[in-house]
XYZ file of C-alpha atoms in Angstrom:
664
model
C 7.909 -8.484 37.498
C 9.762 -8.483 34.493
C 8.819 -8.474 31.153
C 9.608 -10.290 27.775
C 9.778 -8.458 25.042
C 7.793 -10.245 23.511
C 5.082 -9.167 25.717
C 5.897 -5.623 25.515
C 5.945 -5.818 21.954
C 2.926 -7.360 21.490
C 0.777 -4.868 22.992
C 2.652 -2.034 21.676
C 1.597 -3.124 18.276
C -2.027 -3.071 19.321
C -1.901 -0.277 20.896
C -1.956 3.111 18.393
C 0.296 5.488 20.029
C -2.049 8.193 19.431
C -4.938 6.223 21.577
C -2.599 6.996 24.570
C -1.528 10.101 23.560
C -5.081 11.804 22.655
C -6.581 11.434 25.405
C -3.699 14.075 27.268
C -3.525 16.557 24.539
C -5.798 17.356 20.949
C -4.673 17.373 17.921
C -3.861 20.080 16.060
C -6.267 19.331 12.590
C -4.142 21.640 10.720
C -0.715 19.195 10.374
C -2.510 15.570 11.767
C -2.742 13.468 8.866
C -4.725 11.094 10.131
C -5.298 8.550 7.906
C -1.041 8.023 7.482
C -0.917 8.213 11.693
C 0.193 11.551 11.546
C 0.206 13.131 15.074
C 0.767 17.293 15.880
C 0.257 18.923 18.810
C 1.007 21.932 21.851
C 3.078 19.954 23.798
C 1.993 18.648 26.980
C 5.313 19.019 28.284
C 6.132 22.348 28.316
C 3.888 25.636 26.995
C 4.203 26.556 24.205
C 1.383 27.942 21.594
C 2.008 26.414 17.784
C 1.965 22.448 17.856
C 5.088 20.986 17.873
C 4.657 17.452 19.635
C 4.232 15.191 17.146
C 3.628 11.570 17.020
C 3.147 8.600 14.004
C 1.240 4.836 15.304
C 3.518 3.580 12.231
C 6.939 4.252 14.366
C 5.058 4.236 18.140
C 7.140 6.788 18.921
C 6.196 10.680 20.289
C 8.837 13.284 19.789
C 8.622 17.166 20.554
C 11.044 19.189 18.312
C 10.476 22.862 21.347
C 11.575 20.180 24.521
C 13.365 17.479 22.723
C 11.346 14.984 24.636
C 10.923 11.790 22.731
C 9.884 8.009 24.126
C 6.943 5.022 23.275
C 3.895 4.015 24.746
C 4.873 3.204 28.362
C 7.142 6.313 28.976
C 4.611 8.522 28.060
C 3.040 7.269 30.842
C 5.070 7.003 33.534
C 6.533 10.835 32.689
C 2.908 11.993 31.982
C 0.942 11.009 34.489
C 3.481 9.684 37.132
C 2.433 5.724 36.766
C 5.107 3.564 37.568
C 6.198 0.870 34.676
C 4.524 -2.007 35.106
C 1.004 0.280 36.120
C 2.061 1.476 33.040
C 2.085 -1.602 31.118
C -1.220 -2.574 33.422
C -3.075 -0.086 31.321
C -1.774 -0.515 27.526
C -2.164 -4.343 27.929
C -5.818 -3.370 29.477
C -6.077 -1.038 26.288
C -4.682 -4.231 24.465
C -6.952 -6.314 25.784
C -4.386 -8.397 25.960
C -4.206 -10.740 30.205
C -1.554 -9.557 31.376
C 1.646 -12.262 32.279
C 1.199 -14.374 35.449
C 4.259 -14.125 36.615
C 6.275 -17.535 36.033
C 9.613 -19.032 37.861
C 10.483 -20.473 35.022
C 10.125 -17.475 32.848
C 13.492 -15.878 33.486
C 15.138 -19.438 32.836
C 13.624 -19.700 29.779
C 14.399 -15.805 28.525
C 17.824 -16.601 29.709
C 17.920 -19.513 27.976
C 16.744 -17.306 24.386
C 19.476 -15.118 25.116
C 21.976 -17.667 25.090
C 20.709 -19.158 21.409
C 20.845 -15.801 20.372
C 24.799 -16.016 21.776
C 24.811 -18.681 19.513
C 23.481 -17.575 16.519
C 26.316 -15.331 16.612
C 28.655 -16.794 17.115
C 27.336 -19.220 13.670
C 27.312 -15.697 11.613
C 30.954 -14.839 12.587
C 32.413 -18.436 11.813
C 30.557 -18.441 8.097
C 31.333 -14.929 7.198
C 35.640 -16.318 8.578
C 34.688 -19.052 6.133
C 33.677 -16.906 3.057
C 37.074 -15.066 3.685
C 39.148 -18.598 3.602
C 40.231 -20.500 0.796
C 37.974 -22.673 0.455
C 35.099 -20.462 0.360
C 36.813 -19.184 -3.338
C 34.413 -20.578 -4.898
C 31.635 -18.656 -3.347
C 33.119 -15.719 -2.976
C 33.496 -15.812 -7.405
C 30.115 -16.121 -7.616
C 29.172 -13.459 -5.369
C 31.079 -11.896 -7.106
C 29.706 -13.078 -10.985
C 26.115 -11.498 -9.690
C 27.185 -8.358 -9.353
C 28.029 -8.040 -5.059
C 30.351 -5.692 -4.243
C 32.706 -6.245 -0.770
C 30.781 -3.626 1.385
C 27.206 -5.250 0.188
C 28.662 -8.445 1.639
C 29.820 -6.787 4.901
C 26.652 -5.263 4.914
C 24.482 -7.931 5.002
C 27.182 -10.506 6.706
C 27.537 -12.510 4.100
C 28.908 -15.797 4.398
C 29.685 -19.543 2.974
C 29.083 -23.113 4.683
C 32.002 -25.507 4.455
C 31.186 -29.131 2.475
C 31.765 -30.825 5.711
C 28.689 -32.429 8.127
C 30.671 -31.095 11.275
C 32.827 -27.766 10.397
C 30.903 -25.696 12.128
C 29.776 -28.259 15.213
C 32.762 -28.942 15.712
C 33.283 -24.603 15.906
C 30.751 -24.122 18.630
C 31.543 -27.370 20.427
C 35.161 -25.789 21.017
C 33.820 -22.550 22.264
C 31.567 -23.847 25.079
C 28.626 -24.774 23.050
C 26.354 -27.209 24.466
C 24.544 -29.703 21.891
C 21.395 -28.635 22.193
C 21.743 -25.531 22.150
C 23.316 -26.265 18.723
C 20.086 -28.319 18.065
C 17.913 -26.079 19.539
C 18.871 -23.331 17.461
C 18.385 -25.140 14.678
C 21.948 -25.281 12.610
C 22.585 -29.630 13.177
C 20.171 -31.931 12.106
C 18.740 -35.547 13.116
C 18.448 -37.246 10.251
C 17.415 -41.302 10.837
C 21.272 -41.063 12.719
C 22.579 -41.441 15.916
C 24.567 -38.003 15.975
C 23.649 -34.866 14.730
C 25.126 -33.444 11.970
C 25.588 -29.827 10.174
C 22.227 -28.520 8.659
C 23.686 -26.339 6.060
C 26.505 -27.487 4.001
C 28.546 -25.488 1.285
C 26.731 -22.879 1.252
C 26.292 -19.118 0.559
C 24.748 -18.221 4.035
C 22.384 -15.416 4.447
C 21.464 -14.374 8.656
C 18.147 -13.261 8.947
C 16.784 -10.622 11.639
C 14.541 -10.655 14.248
C 13.483 -6.749 14.163
C 15.445 -5.542 16.778
C 18.569 -6.788 14.117
C 19.487 -9.971 16.592
C 20.317 -13.544 14.072
C 17.451 -16.160 14.446
C 17.483 -17.959 11.105
C 19.589 -18.418 8.435
C 18.846 -18.747 4.248
C 20.987 -21.228 2.639
C 21.808 -21.242 -1.362
C 23.377 -24.540 -2.393
C 26.689 -24.000 -4.682
C 25.993 -27.916 -6.266
C 23.812 -27.903 -9.461
C 22.749 -31.438 -7.666
C 21.143 -30.301 -4.256
C 18.186 -31.421 -3.723
C 17.181 -28.276 -2.746
C 18.406 -24.413 -4.244
C 17.938 -22.346 -1.153
C 17.647 -24.072 2.143
C 15.944 -21.619 5.224
C 16.326 -22.817 8.930
C 13.394 -25.258 10.192
C 10.794 -23.356 12.724
C 13.238 -22.782 15.987
C 12.213 -20.921 19.424
C 13.660 -18.044 17.910
C 12.329 -18.375 14.613
C 9.204 -19.077 13.129
C 9.233 -18.139 9.040
C 5.452 -16.659 7.986
C 6.393 -14.436 11.442
C 9.960 -12.757 9.456
C 10.425 -11.452 6.520
C 13.721 -11.024 5.240
C 15.446 -7.066 5.868
C 12.569 -5.774 7.863
C 14.397 -3.253 10.392
C 16.479 -2.206 7.604
C 14.132 -1.296 5.277
C 11.757 0.070 7.793
C 14.533 2.504 8.391
C 14.606 3.679 4.459
C 10.787 4.081 4.207
C 10.479 5.892 7.502
C 13.431 8.568 6.041
C 13.436 10.794 2.560
C 15.059 8.016 0.006
C 11.454 5.236 1.352
C 9.328 7.770 1.359
C 7.173 5.403 2.970
C 6.595 2.939 0.970
C 8.013 -0.722 1.491
C 8.753 -2.981 -1.417
C 8.264 -6.886 -1.302
C 10.144 -8.949 -3.610
C 10.418 -12.760 -3.612
C 13.847 -13.028 -2.876
C 17.015 -12.702 -0.775
C 19.461 -11.788 -3.848
C 16.036 -9.789 -4.693
C 16.617 -7.277 -1.636
C 20.542 -7.495 -1.462
C 20.652 -6.648 -5.239
C 18.104 -4.121 -4.729
C 19.678 -2.160 -1.206
C 23.072 -2.593 -3.564
C 20.828 0.117 -6.399
C 20.352 2.648 -3.757
C 17.029 0.377 -3.662
C 17.023 -0.014 0.936
C 13.219 -0.276 1.405
C 12.865 -4.124 -0.318
C 11.961 -6.871 1.683
C 11.825 -10.535 1.575
C 9.402 -13.927 2.383
C 11.141 -16.616 3.566
C 10.959 -18.918 0.565
C 7.199 -19.055 1.098
C 4.224 -17.466 -0.902
C 3.120 -14.171 0.874
C 1.381 -15.198 4.690
C -0.935 -13.268 6.567
C 1.265 -12.064 9.184
C 3.757 -11.028 6.772
C 1.625 -8.987 5.004
C 0.401 -7.341 8.556
C 4.004 -6.572 9.432
C 4.108 -4.312 6.085
C 1.445 -2.430 6.577
C 3.100 -1.481 10.034
C 5.481 0.088 7.888
C 3.685 1.264 5.530
C 0.260 2.054 3.880
C 0.185 1.002 0.895
C 3.432 -1.697 -0.016
C 4.123 -2.432 -3.433
C 4.417 -6.227 -4.059
C 6.611 -6.603 -6.735
C 6.661 -10.430 -9.041
C 8.074 -11.974 -11.901
C 6.509 -11.295 -15.233
C 6.567 -15.748 -16.019
C 3.504 -17.271 -14.846
C 4.505 -18.555 -11.804
C 5.178 -14.868 -10.737
C 1.717 -13.878 -11.827
C 0.032 -17.206 -9.975
C 1.603 -15.960 -7.007
C 0.175 -12.823 -7.287
C -3.109 -13.317 -7.422
C -2.148 -15.379 -3.756
C -1.150 -12.164 -2.734
C -4.061 -10.013 -3.918
C -6.817 -13.108 -2.567
C -4.728 -13.635 0.248
C -4.751 -9.071 1.314
C -8.754 -8.468 -0.166
C -10.353 -9.059 3.072
C -7.715 -7.080 5.098
C -8.302 -4.139 3.113
C -9.660 -1.174 4.614
C -9.545 2.805 4.045
C -6.146 4.058 3.044
C -4.817 0.263 3.839
C -4.322 -1.855 0.485
C -1.363 -2.985 -1.542
C 0.356 -2.474 -5.814
C 1.146 -4.818 -7.842
C 4.110 -4.210 -9.914
C 5.103 -7.136 -12.405
C 7.994 -7.504 -13.770
C 9.360 -8.290 -17.759
C 8.909 -11.290 -18.700
C 11.600 -13.755 -17.519
C 13.210 -11.146 -15.345
C 13.811 -10.459 -11.728
C 14.224 -7.471 -9.682
C 18.667 -8.319 -9.314
C 18.555 -8.847 -13.698
C 16.131 -5.741 -13.737
C 19.636 -3.367 -11.694
C 22.614 -5.861 -12.380
C 23.517 -4.109 -15.790
C 21.890 -0.498 -15.981
C 20.885 0.781 -11.725
C 17.243 1.503 -10.754
C 16.360 2.943 -13.900
C 14.994 0.368 -14.971
C 13.558 -1.409 -11.607
C 11.895 2.281 -10.571
C 10.287 2.604 -14.002
C 8.429 -0.609 -12.820
C 7.272 0.691 -9.475
C 5.855 3.184 -11.308
C 3.830 1.275 -13.414
C 2.540 -0.464 -10.010
C -1.774 -1.381 -10.397
C -3.416 -1.227 -7.534
C -5.555 -3.829 -5.792
C -8.811 -3.678 -7.669
C -6.555 -3.678 -10.847
C -4.687 -6.796 -10.490
C -8.815 -8.966 -9.818
C -10.023 -6.719 -12.659
C -6.931 -7.901 -14.580
C -7.822 -10.945 -13.412
C -11.035 -12.622 -14.018
C -11.924 -10.127 -17.326
C -8.362 -11.437 -19.006
C -10.263 -14.992 -19.082
C -12.330 -16.237 -21.821
C -14.394 -14.581 -23.346
C -18.070 -12.775 -23.068
C -20.004 -12.829 -25.849
C -22.944 -14.022 -24.548
C -25.679 -12.918 -21.129
C -24.523 -16.281 -19.698
C -20.300 -15.242 -19.747
C -21.206 -12.117 -19.023
C -23.294 -12.764 -16.532
C -20.921 -15.890 -14.794
C -18.208 -12.992 -14.745
C -20.415 -10.131 -12.872
C -21.005 -13.044 -10.495
C -17.395 -14.055 -10.061
C -16.506 -10.456 -9.164
C -19.304 -9.919 -6.789
C -18.600 -13.709 -4.947
C -14.662 -11.862 -4.934
C -15.355 -8.472 -3.579
C -17.853 -9.385 -1.378
C -14.974 -11.193 0.834
C -13.482 -7.353 2.122
C -14.632 -6.884 5.688
C -14.983 -3.116 5.593
C -18.887 -2.422 4.205
C -17.147 1.546 2.983
C -14.094 0.020 0.967
C -16.330 -3.190 0.002
C -19.402 -0.415 -1.200
C -16.559 1.332 -3.193
C -15.253 -2.042 -5.037
C -18.697 -2.774 -5.618
C -19.106 0.657 -7.810
C -15.410 0.171 -8.792
C -16.591 -3.645 -10.670
C -20.577 -1.668 -11.373
C -17.712 0.588 -13.988
C -15.572 -0.770 -15.039
C -17.978 -4.027 -16.152
C -20.192 -1.402 -17.825
C -16.930 0.239 -19.577
C -15.957 -3.546 -21.036
C -19.774 -4.446 -22.279
C -20.777 -1.010 -23.672
C -19.426 -1.345 -26.862
C -20.973 -4.850 -27.579
C -24.152 -3.758 -26.372
C -23.862 -0.429 -28.548
C -23.073 -2.884 -31.569
C -25.936 -5.412 -31.023
C -23.370 -7.396 -29.555
C -26.189 -8.894 -27.371
C -29.442 -7.827 -25.383
C -29.102 -6.079 -22.260
C -28.521 -8.506 -19.398
C -27.719 -8.501 -15.976
C -28.098 -5.435 -12.789
C -24.744 -3.834 -12.390
C -24.181 -3.762 -16.439
C -27.368 -3.420 -18.202
C -27.867 0.610 -18.587
C -25.621 3.398 -19.263
C -25.338 6.748 -16.681
C -28.352 7.517 -17.796
C -30.630 4.883 -16.926
C -30.970 4.157 -20.742
C -30.264 0.769 -22.757
C -27.043 0.130 -24.229
C -28.621 -1.978 -27.065
C -32.258 -3.212 -28.130
C -35.242 -2.345 -29.234
C -35.461 1.776 -30.353
C -31.636 2.340 -29.400
C -28.462 2.179 -31.484
C -28.274 -1.566 -31.296
C -31.121 -2.169 -33.887
C -30.848 -4.880 -36.505
C -27.540 -5.693 -36.659
C -25.408 -8.589 -36.050
C -23.063 -9.586 -33.622
C -19.459 -8.390 -34.100
C -20.153 -5.944 -36.871
C -17.352 -3.771 -37.718
C -16.064 -5.013 -34.442
C -12.282 -4.013 -35.993
C -13.315 -0.726 -36.860
C -14.580 -0.151 -33.809
C -11.553 -1.566 -30.875
C -9.379 1.005 -33.383
C -11.857 3.696 -33.097
C -11.376 3.412 -29.109
C -7.751 3.111 -29.259
C -6.892 6.212 -31.642
C -5.507 9.013 -30.370
C -8.799 11.369 -30.604
C -11.014 9.213 -28.173
C -8.245 7.712 -25.564
C -6.658 11.036 -25.343
C -10.431 12.845 -24.703
C -11.020 10.006 -21.891
C -7.769 10.548 -19.557
C -8.884 13.922 -19.482
C -10.451 14.678 -16.033
C -13.586 16.715 -15.342
C -13.288 20.610 -15.354
C -14.398 20.508 -11.555
C -12.149 17.872 -10.605
C -9.366 19.213 -12.175
C -10.185 23.044 -10.261
C -10.130 20.942 -7.269
C -6.956 19.427 -7.564
C -5.074 22.360 -9.388
C -6.482 25.270 -6.932
C -4.809 23.102 -4.112
C -1.392 22.325 -6.069
C -1.404 26.034 -7.115
C -2.452 28.162 -2.968
C -1.035 24.634 -0.837
C -2.047 27.149 2.596
C -5.659 26.009 2.203
C -4.987 22.871 3.635
C -4.181 24.761 7.312
C -7.941 25.829 7.261
C -9.766 22.846 4.699
C -7.194 20.206 5.516
C -10.308 17.979 6.465
C -13.213 18.473 3.331
C -9.691 18.954 1.301
C -8.250 14.774 2.096
C -11.707 13.463 1.959
C -12.156 14.102 -1.886
C -12.795 11.428 -4.223
C -11.734 11.744 -7.585
C -13.926 9.666 -10.318
C -10.155 10.305 -12.282
C -7.451 7.990 -11.580
C -5.138 9.761 -12.109
C -6.014 12.586 -9.821
C -6.761 9.979 -6.986
C -3.028 9.677 -7.529
C -1.858 12.933 -7.578
C -4.202 13.526 -4.579
C -2.765 10.648 -2.077
C 1.165 12.030 -3.405
C -0.029 15.835 -2.906
C -1.388 14.526 0.640
C 1.988 12.901 1.634
C 4.278 15.265 0.012
C 2.343 17.718 1.970
C 2.738 16.411 5.821
C 5.601 15.871 5.333
C 6.290 19.519 4.941
C 4.177 20.320 7.168
C 4.527 24.155 8.065
C 6.486 27.247 6.874
C 8.290 24.353 4.668
C 4.617 24.563 2.852
C 4.641 26.130 -0.155
C 3.688 25.928 -3.679
C 7.184 25.888 -5.496
C 8.684 23.500 -3.461
C 4.727 21.322 -3.383
C 5.542 21.441 -7.504
C 8.517 20.525 -7.670
C 8.185 17.012 -5.014
C 5.458 16.088 -7.381
C 7.371 16.648 -10.400
C 10.001 14.551 -9.022
C 7.374 12.094 -8.632
C 6.181 11.691 -11.954
C 3.013 13.889 -12.242
C 4.750 16.825 -14.419
C 2.008 15.440 -17.463
C -0.640 15.536 -15.217
C 0.116 19.487 -13.591
C 0.301 21.110 -17.109
C -2.311 19.201 -18.704
C -4.984 20.577 -15.426
C -3.325 23.618 -16.091
C -4.245 24.227 -19.598
C -7.592 23.217 -18.546
C -8.397 25.458 -16.789
C -6.924 28.174 -18.230
C -8.399 27.668 -21.619
C -12.025 27.684 -19.561
C -10.898 30.794 -17.915
C -11.125 29.598 -14.637
C -8.453 32.399 -13.186
C -9.176 31.059 -9.424
C -7.281 27.564 -10.029
C -4.488 29.453 -10.962
C -1.265 30.890 -9.075
C -1.965 34.419 -10.197
C -5.832 34.336 -7.869
C -5.236 36.125 -4.863
C -6.371 33.375 -1.985
C -9.206 34.726 -0.989
C -10.051 34.550 -4.799
C -8.734 30.693 -4.877
C -10.332 29.957 -1.919
C -13.750 31.166 -2.681
C -13.839 29.311 -6.234
C -12.728 26.037 -3.873
C -15.849 26.223 -2.136
C -17.700 26.686 -4.589
C -16.166 23.959 -7.489
C -16.612 21.113 -3.968
C -19.977 22.394 -3.198
C -20.887 21.263 -6.501
C -18.844 18.285 -6.654
C -20.566 17.457 -3.531
C -23.672 17.597 -4.740
C -22.921 16.277 -7.924
C -21.698 12.514 -6.323
C -24.890 12.799 -3.605
C -27.209 13.103 -7.263
C -25.378 10.382 -8.833
C -25.829 7.731 -5.934
C -28.655 8.177 -6.093
C -29.719 7.369 -9.575
C -27.706 4.772 -9.688
C -29.584 3.184 -6.195
C -33.082 4.076 -8.131
C -31.697 2.161 -11.082
C -30.867 -0.892 -9.373
C -34.325 -0.673 -7.446
C -35.807 -0.322 -11.336
C -34.768 -3.195 -11.479
C -35.681 -5.566 -8.690
C -39.146 -3.834 -9.170
C -39.209 -5.010 -12.404
C -38.563 -8.486 -12.054
C -41.137 -8.459 -9.334
C -43.507 -7.114 -12.164
C -44.531 -4.239 -8.974
C -45.700 -1.945 -11.465
C -46.676 0.721 -8.852
C -43.842 0.402 -7.550
C -42.300 0.946 -10.446
C -43.860 3.849 -11.427
C -42.638 5.971 -7.975
C -39.436 5.271 -8.305
C -39.263 6.574 -12.073
C -41.087 10.038 -10.477
C -38.437 10.109 -8.089
C -35.363 8.933 -11.313
C -37.019 11.598 -13.241
C -36.594 14.473 -10.228
C -32.734 13.533 -9.572
C -32.067 14.143 -13.406
C -34.073 17.198 -13.508
C -32.419 18.117 -10.367
C -28.666 17.097 -11.724
C -29.501 18.569 -15.155
C -30.288 22.138 -12.822
C -26.854 21.843 -11.030
C -24.686 21.160 -14.696
C -26.896 24.680 -15.377
C -25.622 25.606 -12.490
C -22.745 25.722 -13.199
C -21.972 26.770 -16.418
C -23.283 29.817 -15.076
C -20.396 29.399 -12.393
C -17.837 28.348 -14.463
C -17.851 31.577 -16.784
C -17.986 33.802 -13.738
C -14.113 34.240 -14.002
C -13.724 35.843 -17.144
C -17.543 38.233 -16.417
C -15.101 39.756 -13.434
C -12.566 41.098 -15.994
C -9.661 39.196 -13.751
C -8.385 37.578 -16.622
C -8.227 38.836 -20.274
C -6.269 37.901 -23.522
C -5.292 34.928 -23.987
C -6.327 31.461 -21.602
C -2.752 30.284 -22.017
C 0.361 32.470 -19.649
């Protein structure tokens, strides 16, 4: 039985290749990076002691760097288990939960028709390319030249021109023996209340749209006339083309993302010209939806290429609204390690504008400032209105709870709930400290120690709302306060810097290291970059110098310098590069144990505070007393932990291994 490419692609996409291969090999814990879908093992095709067999879920391929064997799901099963190809397809289909196709006498005919339609689309593409270079394409060539496109870029994207004629393409294809029904099936000619079909695209610059197999399946056309009813016109839905399932420049961007330059990132911009201009400027990992808002299927395509695509939007009102729609679309589907980020361009600019005159540097700067999804949700909800009354604050809290509740993954939802509580506390705490309102609403009514922010006996007593608002805001924006807030906690700095200075620890402690969750957002960004870089350098290539160089290239030089100074000022020699590996490992393990216990106590305290608030609402005095005793015990243990940490933090000096000034 012959299987269609569509069916084979579907079952391949549904089953991670690591699930297929993992039944026959044991993954190496030190080199494997599960969150990234990057797996290493000893090759099952030849005997070896060190793992050189690599498979990557994102690509759906495996390769052995020892014996050179390579392939996909089906080839692995046919070669390692001796299955026939249909048997391998059956096994993958069973794993995917997809029924095998029933033998259909008409399927071969339809497949042949699809193939012939692809041939027609290729003829049309060549026709449009020839017309662009002909005399009647002069105005279109001038337009592309004014947009800054080179001849090489035009050729790379196979741009063309459709003449201002109702029959030019139709007659060309008829002369090649193409039937009228085939032209209509491709969407190249249309009927609109007239008996005779005519060319759909007229007087337009043509952008071929390719499938994942790099076959032309549709066109987008940009009108040359300012009076055209539609500036951009896409092919209609056909047997070959379903607009919501395709991304412009998909295959080329995927290749770039898998190479060194793409660094695994995919950028989704809004239009064809944005993609092309970025490619010409050296940013080859960009894609675009086809003239519509991003769809769920297109978002899934992005996630197949990278776990954290960047969605880039214009900074004007329309761009912000589109970004918010994309945030709502993504929120229910995020998972551990799978999310989106948002890059907002300066108002009135698009990617084409940014790179046309100054190259890629301004665009790279925008990408470096991309916001996480949580920040987009918060900015939208907290950026509208004022929150100077308990009712307004309660409304904001209710909106955020409702938004976060749509996240299907329980763990991610819990972390988002905590993140939004922290943001609410940060937003409202200054108001309570100034007496800007009584404590209202669980989730932001208490500080980290369970104390009231304002109210009787608190720091806000006898103050009027709004008192000293300007002075306090100015102080909160000052370098003294803001700079202090940006410094990560010492324990977290020790954890991060120890691994950066001693990357060999990754081989023995990888699982625990990869699972560390930092309170500091800057450290979390550094950690993600470090793990990705280390995975790419797995093996002998991973050393401190190369890791530091890669992290500095990604913009972490200032952070690494401040971390180094912080630990040296604290005389924590085990985190520095001078420490012996065994000493660094011992210091890291102690810091990690304290970090885990402190985090567990913090979660316990939050749960107790929430339970106390509920018991207070219900008036259950006995339960409140029990919970208060439990909270006091947790706070005492936290205090003991801080005292213990203070003793451990000083052991670098007491041991005598570091003397003199803290700096280098």
